[in-house]
């Protein structure tokens, strides 16, 4: 069992939209033998197998809305890539996915440097001490100076960095990268199909001058010396603690520098790590199976309307048709057709190990955060909901379809598509999201999957805060004073809907014994 778990590498690629996440994912799949044709990102054939665009809406918009899982074997390793939606409106989905990975590769556009979304995602990684590798992409285009880029990464992402490859120029002058780890020169050939040429060079010999010309060779020697002077030796332990990020340069589109990244990644990235529960820490090599649901998604196969709950295995081995304990429902369940994934293709799996992600067919039995065990009452932690940024009343637009609407809203909320609050004053339902697009997805899916129509009505709110207090009287007094702004979340917890920052600050001042939380985990 240990060797099965040891060889697993479960990670996510995260990036600001357009930095090259899809291109990089495709190249990794290529090395894993999952797709046969190199390059041509836009080729429909590849697009079909390699992307995770499951829903029509995302096809129309070209935005990856849902998160999918792709897995393959590479050398002796089993790789599980968890794809994340690039669009910031689906940030919650990405945060949840980050709870299921053991490490992360961040893709940064060499010309743009660190962008907003990258910064936010890194914050979540930092909260969990997730080990991070950085891939600076698009070096075939005019890029920022690599030293400036490293400074920017260090400052903006608040992590120490250590380059493991080093670019020789960029844009049309881009010659390739020098592998600081293996002391090899990797020469760039601007082609999506051809495997690049690697040359073993001693940088102090003429070989380097012959390969890239005397001026660039001199410059490279100087830069390498500087790197050795400025950056400490690469230390795997610091990387594993999430304190230092190794940096690679390359071009995902041209499949340049990707294999170096992958080879180093499998070697240094962690195998499944222990997972915290409310009761205790679960070690991956415990003999008994445990896992938690971090994502639920519908409509993977447009021909069969079905939901799939994505379960991360935290310990032991999962076997098909074996009774497992659903902790929230307090009942035993068997799964006859659990699946593993390759984008749209999915296959039935007989057994899976800690680190793997399995898909469990779901007809409403699962909620985000649900735990499965062999009987132990465990509750996995760390799937937070953050206070939404946007709020709207949701109203029924077809009186004949009241039931369908209620069911649709319920199931979409179980999937974690958005958050639902019920105003205690007027009983109206309020949907909270991170961005406008989520409202559109909800409306679209209610119509297409539940045959229900909804209408949005404006409500001006600033934040939703979960409130609690050790002083029940004060809490009651607060709820009385703010009765128009009190709501319940789906777990029945008290939520204060503040309509402005000012109101929130006043409330915090007036009610000193009440704690206002901006995430649902406290
Ligand atoms: P994303 O998933 O992070 O959003 O990025 P994606 O891979 O879709 O890449 C975004 C754009 O950047 C694409 O161009 C892609 O071709 C381009 N790109 C990715 N990697 C590289 C690289 O290494 N070098 C260069 N020069 N470009 C790269 P697009 O305009 O959306 O499409 P296309 O018509 O250019 O293919």
mmCIF file of N, CA, C and O in Angstrom, residues 311-363:
data_model
loop_
_atom_site.group_PDB
_atom_site.id
_atom_site.type_symbol
_atom_site.label_atom_id
_atom_site.label_comp_id
_atom_site.label_asym_id
_atom_site.label_seq_id
_atom_site.Cartn_x
_atom_site.Cartn_y
_atom_site.Cartn_z
ATOM 1 N N UNK A 311 -14.579 12.808 -4.854
ATOM 2 C CA UNK A 311 -14.133 12.476 -3.512
ATOM 3 C C UNK A 311 -12.613 12.324 -3.517
ATOM 4 O O UNK A 311 -12.054 11.592 -4.330
ATOM 5 N N UNK A 312 -11.956 13.052 -2.635
ATOM 6 C CA UNK A 312 -10.503 12.881 -2.489
ATOM 7 C C UNK A 312 -10.271 11.793 -1.452
ATOM 8 O O UNK A 312 -10.802 11.878 -0.334
ATOM 9 N N UNK A 313 -9.504 10.791 -1.829
ATOM 10 C CA UNK A 313 -9.201 9.728 -0.869
ATOM 11 C C UNK A 313 -8.062 10.201 0.027
ATOM 12 O O UNK A 313 -6.996 10.571 -0.455
ATOM 13 N N UNK A 314 -8.328 10.227 1.324
ATOM 14 C CA UNK A 314 -7.333 10.751 2.268
ATOM 15 C C UNK A 314 -6.483 9.650 2.868
ATOM 16 O O UNK A 314 -5.348 9.883 3.263
ATOM 17 N N UNK A 315 -7.052 8.451 2.987
ATOM 18 C CA UNK A 315 -6.247 7.355 3.538
ATOM 19 C C UNK A 315 -6.736 6.032 2.995
ATOM 20 O O UNK A 315 -7.895 5.889 2.578
ATOM 21 N N UNK A 316 -5.834 5.062 3.006
ATOM 22 C CA UNK A 316 -6.188 3.695 2.683
ATOM 23 C C UNK A 316 -6.561 3.466 1.234
ATOM 24 O O UNK A 316 -6.183 4.220 0.346
ATOM 25 N N UNK A 317 -7.330 2.420 1.036
ATOM 26 C CA UNK A 317 -7.698 1.999 -0.305
ATOM 27 C C UNK A 317 -9.211 1.975 -0.427
ATOM 28 O O UNK A 317 -9.904 1.476 0.459
ATOM 29 N N UNK A 318 -9.697 2.514 -1.541
ATOM 30 C CA UNK A 318 -11.128 2.463 -1.825
ATOM 31 C C UNK A 318 -11.395 1.294 -2.754
ATOM 32 O O UNK A 318 -10.662 1.088 -3.718
ATOM 33 N N UNK A 319 -12.427 0.493 -2.457
ATOM 34 C CA UNK A 319 -12.783 -0.605 -3.356
ATOM 35 C C UNK A 319 -14.230 -0.474 -3.787
ATOM 36 O O UNK A 319 -15.093 -0.071 -2.998
ATOM 37 N N UNK A 320 -14.456 -0.843 -5.017
ATOM 38 C CA UNK A 320 -15.804 -0.798 -5.578
ATOM 39 C C UNK A 320 -16.706 -1.789 -4.831
ATOM 40 O O UNK A 320 -16.230 -2.830 -4.357
ATOM 41 N N UNK A 321 -17.986 -1.464 -4.728
ATOM 42 C CA UNK A 321 -18.984 -2.360 -4.135
ATOM 43 C C UNK A 321 -18.727 -2.737 -2.682
ATOM 44 O O UNK A 321 -19.167 -3.784 -2.221
ATOM 45 N N UNK A 322 -17.985 -1.889 -2.004
ATOM 46 C CA UNK A 322 -17.696 -2.157 -0.594
ATOM 47 C C UNK A 322 -18.523 -1.176 0.235
ATOM 48 O O UNK A 322 -18.672 -0.032 -0.165
ATOM 49 N N UNK A 323 -19.080 -1.628 1.358
ATOM 50 C CA UNK A 323 -19.880 -0.696 2.151
ATOM 51 C C UNK A 323 -19.017 0.359 2.848
ATOM 52 O O UNK A 323 -18.034 0.002 3.496
ATOM 53 N N UNK A 324 -19.376 1.615 2.655
ATOM 54 C CA UNK A 324 -18.694 2.710 3.358
ATOM 55 C C UNK A 324 -19.720 3.540 4.113
ATOM 56 O O UNK A 324 -20.894 3.564 3.762
ATOM 57 N N UNK A 325 -19.198 4.224 5.111
ATOM 58 C CA UNK A 325 -20.085 4.942 6.026
ATOM 59 C C UNK A 325 -20.153 6.419 5.644
ATOM 60 O O UNK A 325 -19.122 7.106 5.561
ATOM 61 N N UNK A 326 -21.350 6.890 5.381
ATOM 62 C CA UNK A 326 -21.593 8.295 5.058
ATOM 63 C C UNK A 326 -21.867 9.002 6.388
ATOM 64 O O UNK A 326 -22.933 8.845 6.970
ATOM 65 N N UNK A 327 -20.891 9.754 6.866
ATOM 66 C CA UNK A 327 -20.939 10.232 8.251
ATOM 67 C C UNK A 327 -22.139 11.157 8.506
ATOM 68 O O UNK A 327 -22.829 11.022 9.508
ATOM 69 N N UNK A 328 -22.425 12.077 7.593
ATOM 70 C CA UNK A 328 -23.525 13.023 7.841
ATOM 71 C C UNK A 328 -24.877 12.302 7.862
ATOM 72 O O UNK A 328 -25.726 12.571 8.702
ATOM 73 N N UNK A 329 -25.065 11.356 6.954
ATOM 74 C CA UNK A 329 -26.344 10.627 6.901
ATOM 75 C C UNK A 329 -26.397 9.475 7.893
ATOM 76 O O UNK A 329 -27.447 8.846 8.057
ATOM 77 N N UNK A 330 -25.248 9.165 8.495
ATOM 78 C CA UNK A 330 -25.151 8.026 9.412
ATOM 79 C C UNK A 330 -25.675 6.757 8.773
ATOM 80 O O UNK A 330 -26.453 6.004 9.372
ATOM 81 N N UNK A 331 -25.299 6.552 7.524
ATOM 82 C CA UNK A 331 -25.728 5.292 6.907
ATOM 83 C C UNK A 331 -24.643 4.729 5.994
ATOM 84 O O UNK A 331 -23.730 5.432 5.582
ATOM 85 N N UNK A 332 -24.785 3.443 5.702
ATOM 86 C CA UNK A 332 -23.782 2.758 4.908
ATOM 87 C C UNK A 332 -24.180 2.783 3.434
ATOM 88 O O UNK A 332 -25.346 2.617 3.112
ATOM 89 N N UNK A 333 -23.194 3.008 2.585
ATOM 90 C CA UNK A 333 -23.492 3.051 1.152
ATOM 91 C C UNK A 333 -22.458 2.209 0.409
ATOM 92 O O UNK A 333 -21.325 2.087 0.822
ATOM 93 N N UNK A 334 -22.891 1.679 -0.734
ATOM 94 C CA UNK A 334 -21.979 0.963 -1.627
ATOM 95 C C UNK A 334 -21.956 1.693 -2.950
ATOM 96 O O UNK A 334 -22.976 2.235 -3.372
ATOM 97 N N UNK A 335 -20.832 1.659 -3.611
ATOM 98 C CA UNK A 335 -20.753 2.322 -4.907
ATOM 99 C C UNK A 335 -20.402 1.296 -5.968
ATOM 100 O O UNK A 335 -19.318 0.715 -5.944
ATOM 101 N N UNK A 336 -21.339 1.073 -6.876
ATOM 102 C CA UNK A 336 -21.111 0.029 -7.877
ATOM 103 C C UNK A 336 -20.415 0.580 -9.117
ATOM 104 O O UNK A 336 -19.813 -0.161 -9.869
ATOM 105 N N UNK A 337 -20.508 1.879 -9.328
ATOM 106 C CA UNK A 337 -19.831 2.410 -10.522
ATOM 107 C C UNK A 337 -19.063 3.696 -10.240
ATOM 108 O O UNK A 337 -19.348 4.737 -10.818
ATOM 109 N N UNK A 338 -18.077 3.605 -9.331
ATOM 110 C CA UNK A 338 -17.221 4.776 -9.126
ATOM 111 C C UNK A 338 -16.352 4.984 -10.353
ATOM 112 O O UNK A 338 -16.038 4.019 -11.057
ATOM 113 N N UNK A 339 -15.989 6.230 -10.630
ATOM 114 C CA UNK A 339 -15.269 6.488 -11.876
ATOM 115 C C UNK A 339 -13.960 7.214 -11.633
ATOM 116 O O UNK A 339 -13.780 7.896 -10.628
ATOM 117 N N UNK A 340 -13.065 7.039 -12.583
ATOM 118 C CA UNK A 340 -11.888 7.888 -12.655
ATOM 119 C C UNK A 340 -11.926 8.603 -13.991
ATOM 120 O O UNK A 340 -12.682 8.223 -14.870
ATOM 121 N N UNK A 341 -11.086 9.630 -14.148
ATOM 122 C CA UNK A 341 -11.357 10.580 -15.211
ATOM 123 C C UNK A 341 -10.234 10.783 -16.185
ATOM 124 O O UNK A 341 -9.076 10.688 -15.860
ATOM 125 N N UNK A 342 -10.617 11.123 -17.356
ATOM 126 C CA UNK A 342 -9.699 11.708 -18.306
ATOM 127 C C UNK A 342 -10.570 12.687 -19.076
ATOM 128 O O UNK A 342 -11.143 12.333 -20.092
ATOM 129 N N UNK A 343 -10.688 13.899 -18.544
ATOM 130 C CA UNK A 343 -11.598 14.902 -19.091
ATOM 131 C C UNK A 343 -12.970 14.269 -19.315
ATOM 132 O O UNK A 343 -13.554 13.760 -18.378
ATOM 133 N N UNK A 344 -13.455 14.224 -20.544
ATOM 134 C CA UNK A 344 -14.816 13.730 -20.740
ATOM 135 C C UNK A 344 -14.907 12.214 -20.651
ATOM 136 O O UNK A 344 -15.968 11.661 -20.451
ATOM 137 N N UNK A 345 -13.767 11.558 -20.851
ATOM 138 C CA UNK A 345 -13.782 10.116 -20.783
ATOM 139 C C UNK A 345 -13.724 9.707 -19.322
ATOM 140 O O UNK A 345 -12.949 10.236 -18.549
ATOM 141 N N UNK A 346 -14.555 8.785 -18.933
ATOM 142 C CA UNK A 346 -14.415 8.286 -17.578
ATOM 143 C C UNK A 346 -14.564 6.769 -17.578
ATOM 144 O O UNK A 346 -15.303 6.222 -18.378
ATOM 145 N N UNK A 347 -13.829 6.135 -16.684
ATOM 146 C CA UNK A 347 -13.875 4.677 -16.645
ATOM 147 C C UNK A 347 -14.209 4.230 -15.234
ATOM 148 O O UNK A 347 -13.902 4.917 -14.265
ATOM 149 N N UNK A 348 -14.827 3.075 -15.153
ATOM 150 C CA UNK A 348 -15.155 2.532 -13.835
ATOM 151 C C UNK A 348 -13.870 2.055 -13.169
ATOM 152 O O UNK A 348 -13.005 1.501 -13.818
ATOM 153 N N UNK A 349 -13.783 2.322 -11.894
ATOM 154 C CA UNK A 349 -12.554 1.971 -11.198
ATOM 155 C C UNK A 349 -12.873 0.938 -10.111
ATOM 156 O O UNK A 349 -13.889 1.033 -9.434
ATOM 157 N N UNK A 350 -12.030 -0.069 -9.994
ATOM 158 C CA UNK A 350 -12.256 -1.101 -8.983
ATOM 159 C C UNK A 350 -11.618 -0.729 -7.657
ATOM 160 O O UNK A 350 -12.147 -1.013 -6.601
ATOM 161 N N UNK A 351 -10.432 -0.152 -7.763
ATOM 162 C CA UNK A 351 -9.821 0.305 -6.530
ATOM 163 C C UNK A 351 -9.031 1.587 -6.759
ATOM 164 O O UNK A 351 -8.571 1.848 -7.866
ATOM 165 N N UNK A 352 -8.918 2.361 -5.716
ATOM 166 C CA UNK A 352 -8.167 3.615 -5.802
ATOM 167 C C UNK A 352 -7.535 3.851 -4.443
ATOM 168 O O UNK A 352 -7.979 3.295 -3.435
ATOM 169 N N UNK A 353 -6.468 4.677 -4.438
ATOM 170 C CA UNK A 353 -5.648 4.821 -3.237
ATOM 171 C C UNK A 353 -5.633 6.260 -2.748
ATOM 172 O O UNK A 353 -5.999 7.167 -3.492
ATOM 173 N N UNK A 354 -5.137 6.400 -1.538
ATOM 174 C CA UNK A 354 -5.009 7.746 -0.972
ATOM 175 C C UNK A 354 -4.288 8.635 -1.976
ATOM 176 O O UNK A 354 -3.286 8.240 -2.560
ATOM 177 N N UNK A 355 -4.811 9.808 -2.185
ATOM 178 C CA UNK A 355 -4.250 10.727 -3.175
ATOM 179 C C UNK A 355 -5.104 10.785 -4.418
ATOM 180 O O UNK A 355 -5.153 11.801 -5.106
ATOM 181 N N UNK A 356 -5.809 9.693 -4.713
ATOM 182 C CA UNK A 356 -6.644 9.666 -5.918
ATOM 183 C C UNK A 356 -7.953 10.425 -5.707
ATOM 184 O O UNK A 356 -8.412 10.608 -4.579
ATOM 185 N N UNK A 357 -8.517 10.800 -6.832
ATOM 186 C CA UNK A 357 -9.848 11.401 -6.827
ATOM 187 C C UNK A 357 -10.774 10.414 -7.512
ATOM 188 O O UNK A 357 -10.471 9.951 -8.615
ATOM 189 N N UNK A 358 -11.886 10.092 -6.873
ATOM 190 C CA UNK A 358 -12.858 9.238 -7.552
ATOM 191 C C UNK A 358 -14.161 9.994 -7.706
ATOM 192 O O UNK A 358 -14.477 10.880 -6.912
ATOM 193 N N UNK A 359 -14.889 9.638 -8.739
ATOM 194 C CA UNK A 359 -16.191 10.254 -8.961
ATOM 195 C C UNK A 359 -17.275 9.287 -8.511
ATOM 196 O O UNK A 359 -17.279 8.135 -8.915
ATOM 197 N N UNK A 360 -18.158 9.768 -7.645
ATOM 198 C CA UNK A 360 -19.240 8.919 -7.174
ATOM 199 C C UNK A 360 -20.548 9.437 -7.750
ATOM 200 O O UNK A 360 -20.861 10.616 -7.593
ATOM 201 N N UNK A 361 -21.289 8.563 -8.419
ATOM 202 C CA UNK A 361 -22.569 8.991 -8.970
ATOM 203 C C UNK A 361 -23.440 9.510 -7.834
ATOM 204 O O UNK A 361 -23.492 8.892 -6.769
ATOM 205 N N UNK A 362 -24.090 10.613 -8.047
ATOM 206 C CA UNK A 362 -24.782 11.263 -6.934
ATOM 207 C C UNK A 362 -26.167 11.708 -7.364
ATOM 208 O O UNK A 362 -26.320 12.395 -8.355
ATOM 209 N N UNK A 363 -27.160 11.251 -6.603
ATOM 210 C CA UNK A 363 -28.487 11.797 -6.882
ATOM 211 C C UNK A 363 -29.008 12.551 -5.672
ATOM 212 O O UNK A 363 -30.103 12.333 -5.203
#
